[in-house]
Short mmCIF file of C-alpha atoms in Angstrom, two decimals:
data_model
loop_
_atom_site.label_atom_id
_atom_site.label_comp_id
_atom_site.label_asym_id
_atom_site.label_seq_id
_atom_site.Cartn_x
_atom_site.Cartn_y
_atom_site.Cartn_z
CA UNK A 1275 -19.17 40.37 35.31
CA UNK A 1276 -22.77 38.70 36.12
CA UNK A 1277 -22.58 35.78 38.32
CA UNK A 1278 -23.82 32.39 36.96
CA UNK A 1279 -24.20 28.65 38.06
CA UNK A 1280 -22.86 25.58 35.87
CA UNK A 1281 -26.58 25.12 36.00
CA UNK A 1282 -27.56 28.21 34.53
CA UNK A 1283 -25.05 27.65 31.47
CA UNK A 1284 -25.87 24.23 30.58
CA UNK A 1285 -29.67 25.84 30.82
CA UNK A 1286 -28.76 28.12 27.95
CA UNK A 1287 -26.70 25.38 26.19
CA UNK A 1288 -29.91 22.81 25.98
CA UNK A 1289 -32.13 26.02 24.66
CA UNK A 1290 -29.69 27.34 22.48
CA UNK A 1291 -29.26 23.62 21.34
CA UNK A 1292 -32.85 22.72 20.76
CA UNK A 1293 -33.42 26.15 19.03
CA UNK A 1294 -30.80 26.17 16.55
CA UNK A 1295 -31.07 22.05 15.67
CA UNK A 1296 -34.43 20.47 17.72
CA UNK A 1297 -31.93 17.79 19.36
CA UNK A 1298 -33.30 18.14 22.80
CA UNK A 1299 -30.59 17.36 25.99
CA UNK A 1300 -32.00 15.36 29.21
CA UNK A 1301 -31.19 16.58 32.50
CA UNK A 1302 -28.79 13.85 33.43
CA UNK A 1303 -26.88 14.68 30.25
CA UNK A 1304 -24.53 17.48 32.76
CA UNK A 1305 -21.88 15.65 32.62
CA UNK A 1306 -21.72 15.47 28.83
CA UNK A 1307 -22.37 18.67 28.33
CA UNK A 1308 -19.52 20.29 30.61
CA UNK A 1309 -17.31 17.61 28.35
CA UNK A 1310 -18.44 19.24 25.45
CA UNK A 1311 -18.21 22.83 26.63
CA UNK A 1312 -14.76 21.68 26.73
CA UNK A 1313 -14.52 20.57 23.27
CA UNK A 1314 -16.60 23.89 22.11
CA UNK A 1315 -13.72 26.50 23.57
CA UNK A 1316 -10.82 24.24 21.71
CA UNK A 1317 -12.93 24.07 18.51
CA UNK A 1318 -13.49 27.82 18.56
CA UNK A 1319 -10.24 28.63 19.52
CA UNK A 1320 -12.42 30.81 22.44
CA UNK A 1321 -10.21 31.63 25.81
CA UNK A 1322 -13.05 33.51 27.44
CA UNK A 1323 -16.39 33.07 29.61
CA UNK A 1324 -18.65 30.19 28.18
CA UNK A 1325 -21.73 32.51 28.42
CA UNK A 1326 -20.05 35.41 26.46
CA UNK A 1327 -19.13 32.82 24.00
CA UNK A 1328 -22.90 31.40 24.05
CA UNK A 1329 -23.85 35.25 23.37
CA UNK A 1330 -21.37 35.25 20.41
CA UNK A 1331 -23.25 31.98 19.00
CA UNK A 1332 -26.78 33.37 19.55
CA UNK A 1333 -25.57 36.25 17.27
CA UNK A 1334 -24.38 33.94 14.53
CA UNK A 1335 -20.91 33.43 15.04
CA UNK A 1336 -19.78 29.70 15.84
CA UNK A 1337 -22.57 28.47 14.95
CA UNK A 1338 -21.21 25.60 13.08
CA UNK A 1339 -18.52 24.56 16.05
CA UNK A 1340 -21.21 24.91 18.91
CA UNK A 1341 -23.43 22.46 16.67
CA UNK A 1342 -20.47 20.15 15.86
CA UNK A 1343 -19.85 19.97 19.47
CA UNK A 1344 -22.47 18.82 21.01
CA UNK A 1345 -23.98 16.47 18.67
CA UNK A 1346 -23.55 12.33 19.07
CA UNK A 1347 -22.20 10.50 16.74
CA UNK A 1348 -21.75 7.16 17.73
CA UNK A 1349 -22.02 4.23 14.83
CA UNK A 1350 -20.64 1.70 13.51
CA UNK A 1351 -20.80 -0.78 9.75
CA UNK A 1352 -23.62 -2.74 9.74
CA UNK A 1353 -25.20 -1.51 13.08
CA UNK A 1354 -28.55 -3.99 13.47
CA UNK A 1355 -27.57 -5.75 10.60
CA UNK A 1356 -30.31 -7.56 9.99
CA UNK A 1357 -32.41 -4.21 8.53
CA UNK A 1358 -29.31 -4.58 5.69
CA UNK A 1359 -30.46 -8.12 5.40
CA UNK A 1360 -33.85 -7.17 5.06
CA UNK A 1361 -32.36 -4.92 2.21
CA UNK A 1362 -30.77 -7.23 0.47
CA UNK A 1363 -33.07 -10.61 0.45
CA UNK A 1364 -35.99 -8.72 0.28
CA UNK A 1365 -36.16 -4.84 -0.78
CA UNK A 1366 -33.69 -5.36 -3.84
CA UNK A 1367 -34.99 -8.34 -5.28
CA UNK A 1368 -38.11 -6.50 -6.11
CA UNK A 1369 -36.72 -3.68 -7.18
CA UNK A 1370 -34.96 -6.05 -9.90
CA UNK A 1371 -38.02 -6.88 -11.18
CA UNK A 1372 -39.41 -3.28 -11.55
CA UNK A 1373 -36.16 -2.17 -13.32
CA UNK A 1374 -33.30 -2.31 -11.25
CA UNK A 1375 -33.44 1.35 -9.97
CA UNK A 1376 -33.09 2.42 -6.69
CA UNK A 1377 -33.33 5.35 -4.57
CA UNK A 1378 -31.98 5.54 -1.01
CA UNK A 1379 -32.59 8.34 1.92
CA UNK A 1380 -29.73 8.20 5.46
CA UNK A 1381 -31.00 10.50 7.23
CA UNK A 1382 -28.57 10.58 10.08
CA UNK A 1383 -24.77 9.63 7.93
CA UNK A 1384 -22.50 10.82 11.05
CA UNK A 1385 -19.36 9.59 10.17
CA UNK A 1386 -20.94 7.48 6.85
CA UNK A 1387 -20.65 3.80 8.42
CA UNK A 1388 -24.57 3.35 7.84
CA UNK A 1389 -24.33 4.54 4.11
CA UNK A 1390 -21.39 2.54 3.07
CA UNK A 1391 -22.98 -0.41 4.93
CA UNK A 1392 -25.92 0.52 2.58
CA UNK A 1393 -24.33 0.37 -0.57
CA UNK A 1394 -22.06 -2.74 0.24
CA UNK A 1395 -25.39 -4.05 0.74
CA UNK A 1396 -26.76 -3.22 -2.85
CA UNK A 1397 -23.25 -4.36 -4.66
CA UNK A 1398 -23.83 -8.01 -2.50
CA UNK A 1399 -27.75 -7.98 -4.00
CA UNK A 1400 -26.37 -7.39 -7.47
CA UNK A 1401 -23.66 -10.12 -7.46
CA UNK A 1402 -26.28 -12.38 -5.76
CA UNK A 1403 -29.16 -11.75 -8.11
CA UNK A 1404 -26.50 -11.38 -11.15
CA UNK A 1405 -28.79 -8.11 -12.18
CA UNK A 1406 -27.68 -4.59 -12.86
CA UNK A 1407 -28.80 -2.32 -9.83
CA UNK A 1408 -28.95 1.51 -10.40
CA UNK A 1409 -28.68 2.62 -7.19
CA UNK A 1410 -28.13 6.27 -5.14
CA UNK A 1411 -27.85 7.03 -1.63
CA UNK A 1412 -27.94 10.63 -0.31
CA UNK A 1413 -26.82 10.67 2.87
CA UNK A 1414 -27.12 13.52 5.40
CA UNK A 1415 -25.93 15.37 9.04
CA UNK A 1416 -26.31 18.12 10.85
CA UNK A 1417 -22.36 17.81 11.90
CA UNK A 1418 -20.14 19.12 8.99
CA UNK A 1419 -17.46 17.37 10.89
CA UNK A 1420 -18.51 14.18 10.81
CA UNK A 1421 -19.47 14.66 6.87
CA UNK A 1422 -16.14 15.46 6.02
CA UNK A 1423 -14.84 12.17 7.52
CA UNK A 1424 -17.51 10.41 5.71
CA UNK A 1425 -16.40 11.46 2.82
CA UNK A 1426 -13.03 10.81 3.38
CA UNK A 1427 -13.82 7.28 3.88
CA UNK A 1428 -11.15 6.30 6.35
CA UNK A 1429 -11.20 3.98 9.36
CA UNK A 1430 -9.89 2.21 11.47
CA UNK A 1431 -10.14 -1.71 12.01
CA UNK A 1432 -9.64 -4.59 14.16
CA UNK A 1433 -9.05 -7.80 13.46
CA UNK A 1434 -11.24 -8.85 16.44
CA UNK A 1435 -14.08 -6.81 14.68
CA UNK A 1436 -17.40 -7.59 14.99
CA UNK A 1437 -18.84 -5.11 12.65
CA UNK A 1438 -19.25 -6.97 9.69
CA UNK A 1439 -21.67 -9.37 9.19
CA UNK A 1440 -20.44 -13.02 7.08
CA UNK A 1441 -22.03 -12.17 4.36
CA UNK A 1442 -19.79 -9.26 3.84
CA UNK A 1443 -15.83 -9.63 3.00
CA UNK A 1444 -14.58 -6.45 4.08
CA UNK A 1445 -11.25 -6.80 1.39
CA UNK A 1446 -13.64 -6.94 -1.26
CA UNK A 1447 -15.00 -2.63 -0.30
CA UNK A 1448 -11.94 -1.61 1.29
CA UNK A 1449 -7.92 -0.45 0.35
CA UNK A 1450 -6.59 -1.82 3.65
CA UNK A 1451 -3.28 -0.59 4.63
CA UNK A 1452 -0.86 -0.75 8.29
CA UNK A 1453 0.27 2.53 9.48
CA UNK A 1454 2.74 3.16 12.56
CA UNK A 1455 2.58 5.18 15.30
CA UNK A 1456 3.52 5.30 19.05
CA UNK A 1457 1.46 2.58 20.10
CA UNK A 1458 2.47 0.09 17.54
CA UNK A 1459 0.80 -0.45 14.01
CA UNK A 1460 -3.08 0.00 13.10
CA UNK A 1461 -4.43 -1.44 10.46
CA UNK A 1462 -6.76 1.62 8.01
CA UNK A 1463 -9.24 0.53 5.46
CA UNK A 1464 -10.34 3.06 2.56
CA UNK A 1465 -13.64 2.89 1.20
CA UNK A 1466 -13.23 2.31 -2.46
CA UNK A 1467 -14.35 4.14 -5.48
CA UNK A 1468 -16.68 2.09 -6.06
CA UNK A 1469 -18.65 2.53 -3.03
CA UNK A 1470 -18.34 6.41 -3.13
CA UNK A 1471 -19.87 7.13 -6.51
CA UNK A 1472 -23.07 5.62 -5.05
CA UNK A 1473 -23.16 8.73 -1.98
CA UNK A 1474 -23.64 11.69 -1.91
CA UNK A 1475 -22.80 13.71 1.38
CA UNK A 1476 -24.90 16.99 2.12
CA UNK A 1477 -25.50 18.75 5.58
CA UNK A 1478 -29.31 18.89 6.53
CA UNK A 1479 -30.77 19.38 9.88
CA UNK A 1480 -33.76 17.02 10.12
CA UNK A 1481 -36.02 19.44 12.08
CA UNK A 1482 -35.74 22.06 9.30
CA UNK A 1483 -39.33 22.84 8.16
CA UNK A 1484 -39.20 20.74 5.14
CA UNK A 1485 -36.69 19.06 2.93
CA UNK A 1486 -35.52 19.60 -0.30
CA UNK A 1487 -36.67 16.71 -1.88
CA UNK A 1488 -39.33 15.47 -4.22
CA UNK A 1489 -42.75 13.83 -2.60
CA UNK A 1490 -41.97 10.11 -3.34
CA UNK A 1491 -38.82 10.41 -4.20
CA UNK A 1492 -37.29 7.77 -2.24
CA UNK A 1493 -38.03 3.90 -2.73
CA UNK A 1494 -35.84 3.37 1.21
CA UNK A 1495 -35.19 5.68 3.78
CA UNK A 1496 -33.25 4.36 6.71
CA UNK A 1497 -33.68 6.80 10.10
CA UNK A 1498 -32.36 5.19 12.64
CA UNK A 1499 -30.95 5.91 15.99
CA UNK A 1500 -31.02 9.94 15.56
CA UNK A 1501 -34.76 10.48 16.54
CA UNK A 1502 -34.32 9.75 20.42
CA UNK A 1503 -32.35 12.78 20.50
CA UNK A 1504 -35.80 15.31 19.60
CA UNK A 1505 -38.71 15.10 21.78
CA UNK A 1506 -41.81 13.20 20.95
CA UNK A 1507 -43.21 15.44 19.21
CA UNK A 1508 -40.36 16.80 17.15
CA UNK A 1509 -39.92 13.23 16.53
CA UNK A 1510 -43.48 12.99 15.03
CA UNK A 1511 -42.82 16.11 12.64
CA UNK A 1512 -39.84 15.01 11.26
CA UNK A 1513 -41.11 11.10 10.54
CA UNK A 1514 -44.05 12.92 8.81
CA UNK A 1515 -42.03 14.87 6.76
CA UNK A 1516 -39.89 11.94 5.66
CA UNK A 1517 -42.97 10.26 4.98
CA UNK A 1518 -43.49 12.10 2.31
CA UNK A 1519 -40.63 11.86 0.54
CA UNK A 1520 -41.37 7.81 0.61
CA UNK A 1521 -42.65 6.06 -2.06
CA UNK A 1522 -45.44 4.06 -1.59
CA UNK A 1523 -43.84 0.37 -1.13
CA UNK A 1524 -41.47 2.30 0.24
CA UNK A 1525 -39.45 1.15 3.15
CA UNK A 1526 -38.87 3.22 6.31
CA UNK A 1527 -36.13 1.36 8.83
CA UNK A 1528 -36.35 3.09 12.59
CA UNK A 1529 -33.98 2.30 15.03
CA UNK A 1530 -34.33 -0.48 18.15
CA UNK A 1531 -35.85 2.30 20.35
CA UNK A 1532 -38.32 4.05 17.77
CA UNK A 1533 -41.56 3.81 16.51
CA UNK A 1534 -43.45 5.05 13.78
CA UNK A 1535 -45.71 7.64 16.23
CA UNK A 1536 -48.64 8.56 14.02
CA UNK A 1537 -47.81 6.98 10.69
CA UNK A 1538 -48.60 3.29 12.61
CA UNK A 1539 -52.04 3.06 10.74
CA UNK A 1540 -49.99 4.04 6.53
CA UNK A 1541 -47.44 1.59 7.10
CA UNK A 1542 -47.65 -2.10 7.68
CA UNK A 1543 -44.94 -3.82 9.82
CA UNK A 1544 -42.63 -6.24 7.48
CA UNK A 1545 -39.99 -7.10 10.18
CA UNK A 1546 -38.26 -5.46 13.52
CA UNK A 1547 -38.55 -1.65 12.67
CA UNK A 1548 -38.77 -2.81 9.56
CA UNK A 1549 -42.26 -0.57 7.89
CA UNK A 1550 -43.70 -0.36 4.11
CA UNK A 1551 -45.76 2.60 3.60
CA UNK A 1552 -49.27 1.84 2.57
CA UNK A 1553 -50.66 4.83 1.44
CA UNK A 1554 -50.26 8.36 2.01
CA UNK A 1555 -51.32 10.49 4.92
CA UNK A 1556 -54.56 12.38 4.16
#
């Protein structure tokens, strides 16, 4: 059997990686990734070498697993809550006055806290304004993992939790419901019906070469916190094929550490990563 370094693996892990999804692994990320080799032989079910594995994957088998494996998915309900604000005291008020209908874009649902948070956000708007909202989210991943518990719409919660803002009353969205187990009781909450009807789940890897959706489709796309995992350039491509897919009015919500690259000068600034496209690009 060839010789090889933990080096030379995590080397073919990062290309194989960046190849098959455009997420692109820093060099101080080796620790992570010999976690996740980890978690790629027990989701495979694969007792042999890690590179003859890796071979198996650049052939098309495990394809799914090796992706599921080493992508991040780290989120939480109302994460920078005041883009959801935003939403509510400003977007959907306007879009009451042009008919009530609205469509919505996540772009990176991991386990579907940022979509739900989305559409608690509309129902709030609508009992607020005291208007009927017609509203759709379509929420996407790369991780068919992480879909799946999305659309399961189970969690768990602490009282101590800090995840919902004031505004929101968790009991009002959620089936909430104490389940024992070795360490004592947790408390679950179950996304309710009503919440679900508004999403719908699909798997879609952003740095595909387009998407299949309709120029201006969307009147809000929120992309937030997935972009720092493609290089700057990648990052550009994908925000400019979002773009499209924006209506103009449109608003685009980044996350803390993103900008908008090369759309800066089609999009005026409304807030903290907060942007309303202007017109299209040429």
């Amino acid at each position: 059997m060839k010789k090889y370094t933990t080096q030379d693996a995590h080397n073919r892990i990062k290309k194989l990686l960046y190849s098959l999804t455009g997420i692109t692994l820093a060099d101080n990320k080796d620790i992570m990734i010999s976690n996740r080799i980890d978690k790629l032989k027990r989701d495979s079910k694969y007792q042999g070498d890690i590179m003859d594995l890796l071979d198996l994957v650049e052939n098309g088998s495990y394809v799914t697993e090796f992706i599921n494996s080493f992508t991040t998915n780290k989120t939480h309900f109302f994460r920078e809550d005041f883009h959801f604000l935003d939403l509510k005291d400003r977007v959907l008020p306007e879009i009451v006055k042009n008919g009530g209908k609205i469509k919505m874009y996540c772009s990176a649902s991991s386990t579907g806290e940022e979509p739900y948070s989305m559409a608690m956000t509309i129902l709030e708007a609508k009992e607020e304004l005291g208007k009927y909202i017609d509203a759709s989210i379509i929420a996407t991943d790369i991780d068919t993992n992480v879909l799946q518990y999305a659309a399961n719409g189970i969690y768990r919660f602490s009282k101590s939790s800090k995840e919902f803002p004031t505004w929101i009353k968790p009991q009002k969205y959620f089936k909430r419901r104490v389940q024992k187990n070795l360490a004592g009781e947790e408390i679950l909450i179950k996304v309710k019906d009503e919440l679900k009807k508004m999403i719908t789940f699909k798997v879609m890897n952003l740095n595909d070469d387009s998407y299949p959706y309709q120029n201006n489709q969307f009147d809000v796309i929120f992309c937030r916190n997935v972009l720092i995992y493609f290089s700057a350039e990648d990052q550009n491509k994908i925000l400019k094929k979002l773009f499209k897919h924006l209506k103009i009015g449109g608003t685009l919500y980044l996350g803390h550490s993103e900008n908008p690259q090369d759309l800066i000068n089609y999009v005026s600034r409304v807030g903290q990563n907060i942007f309303v496209k202007q017109k299209e690009i040429n």
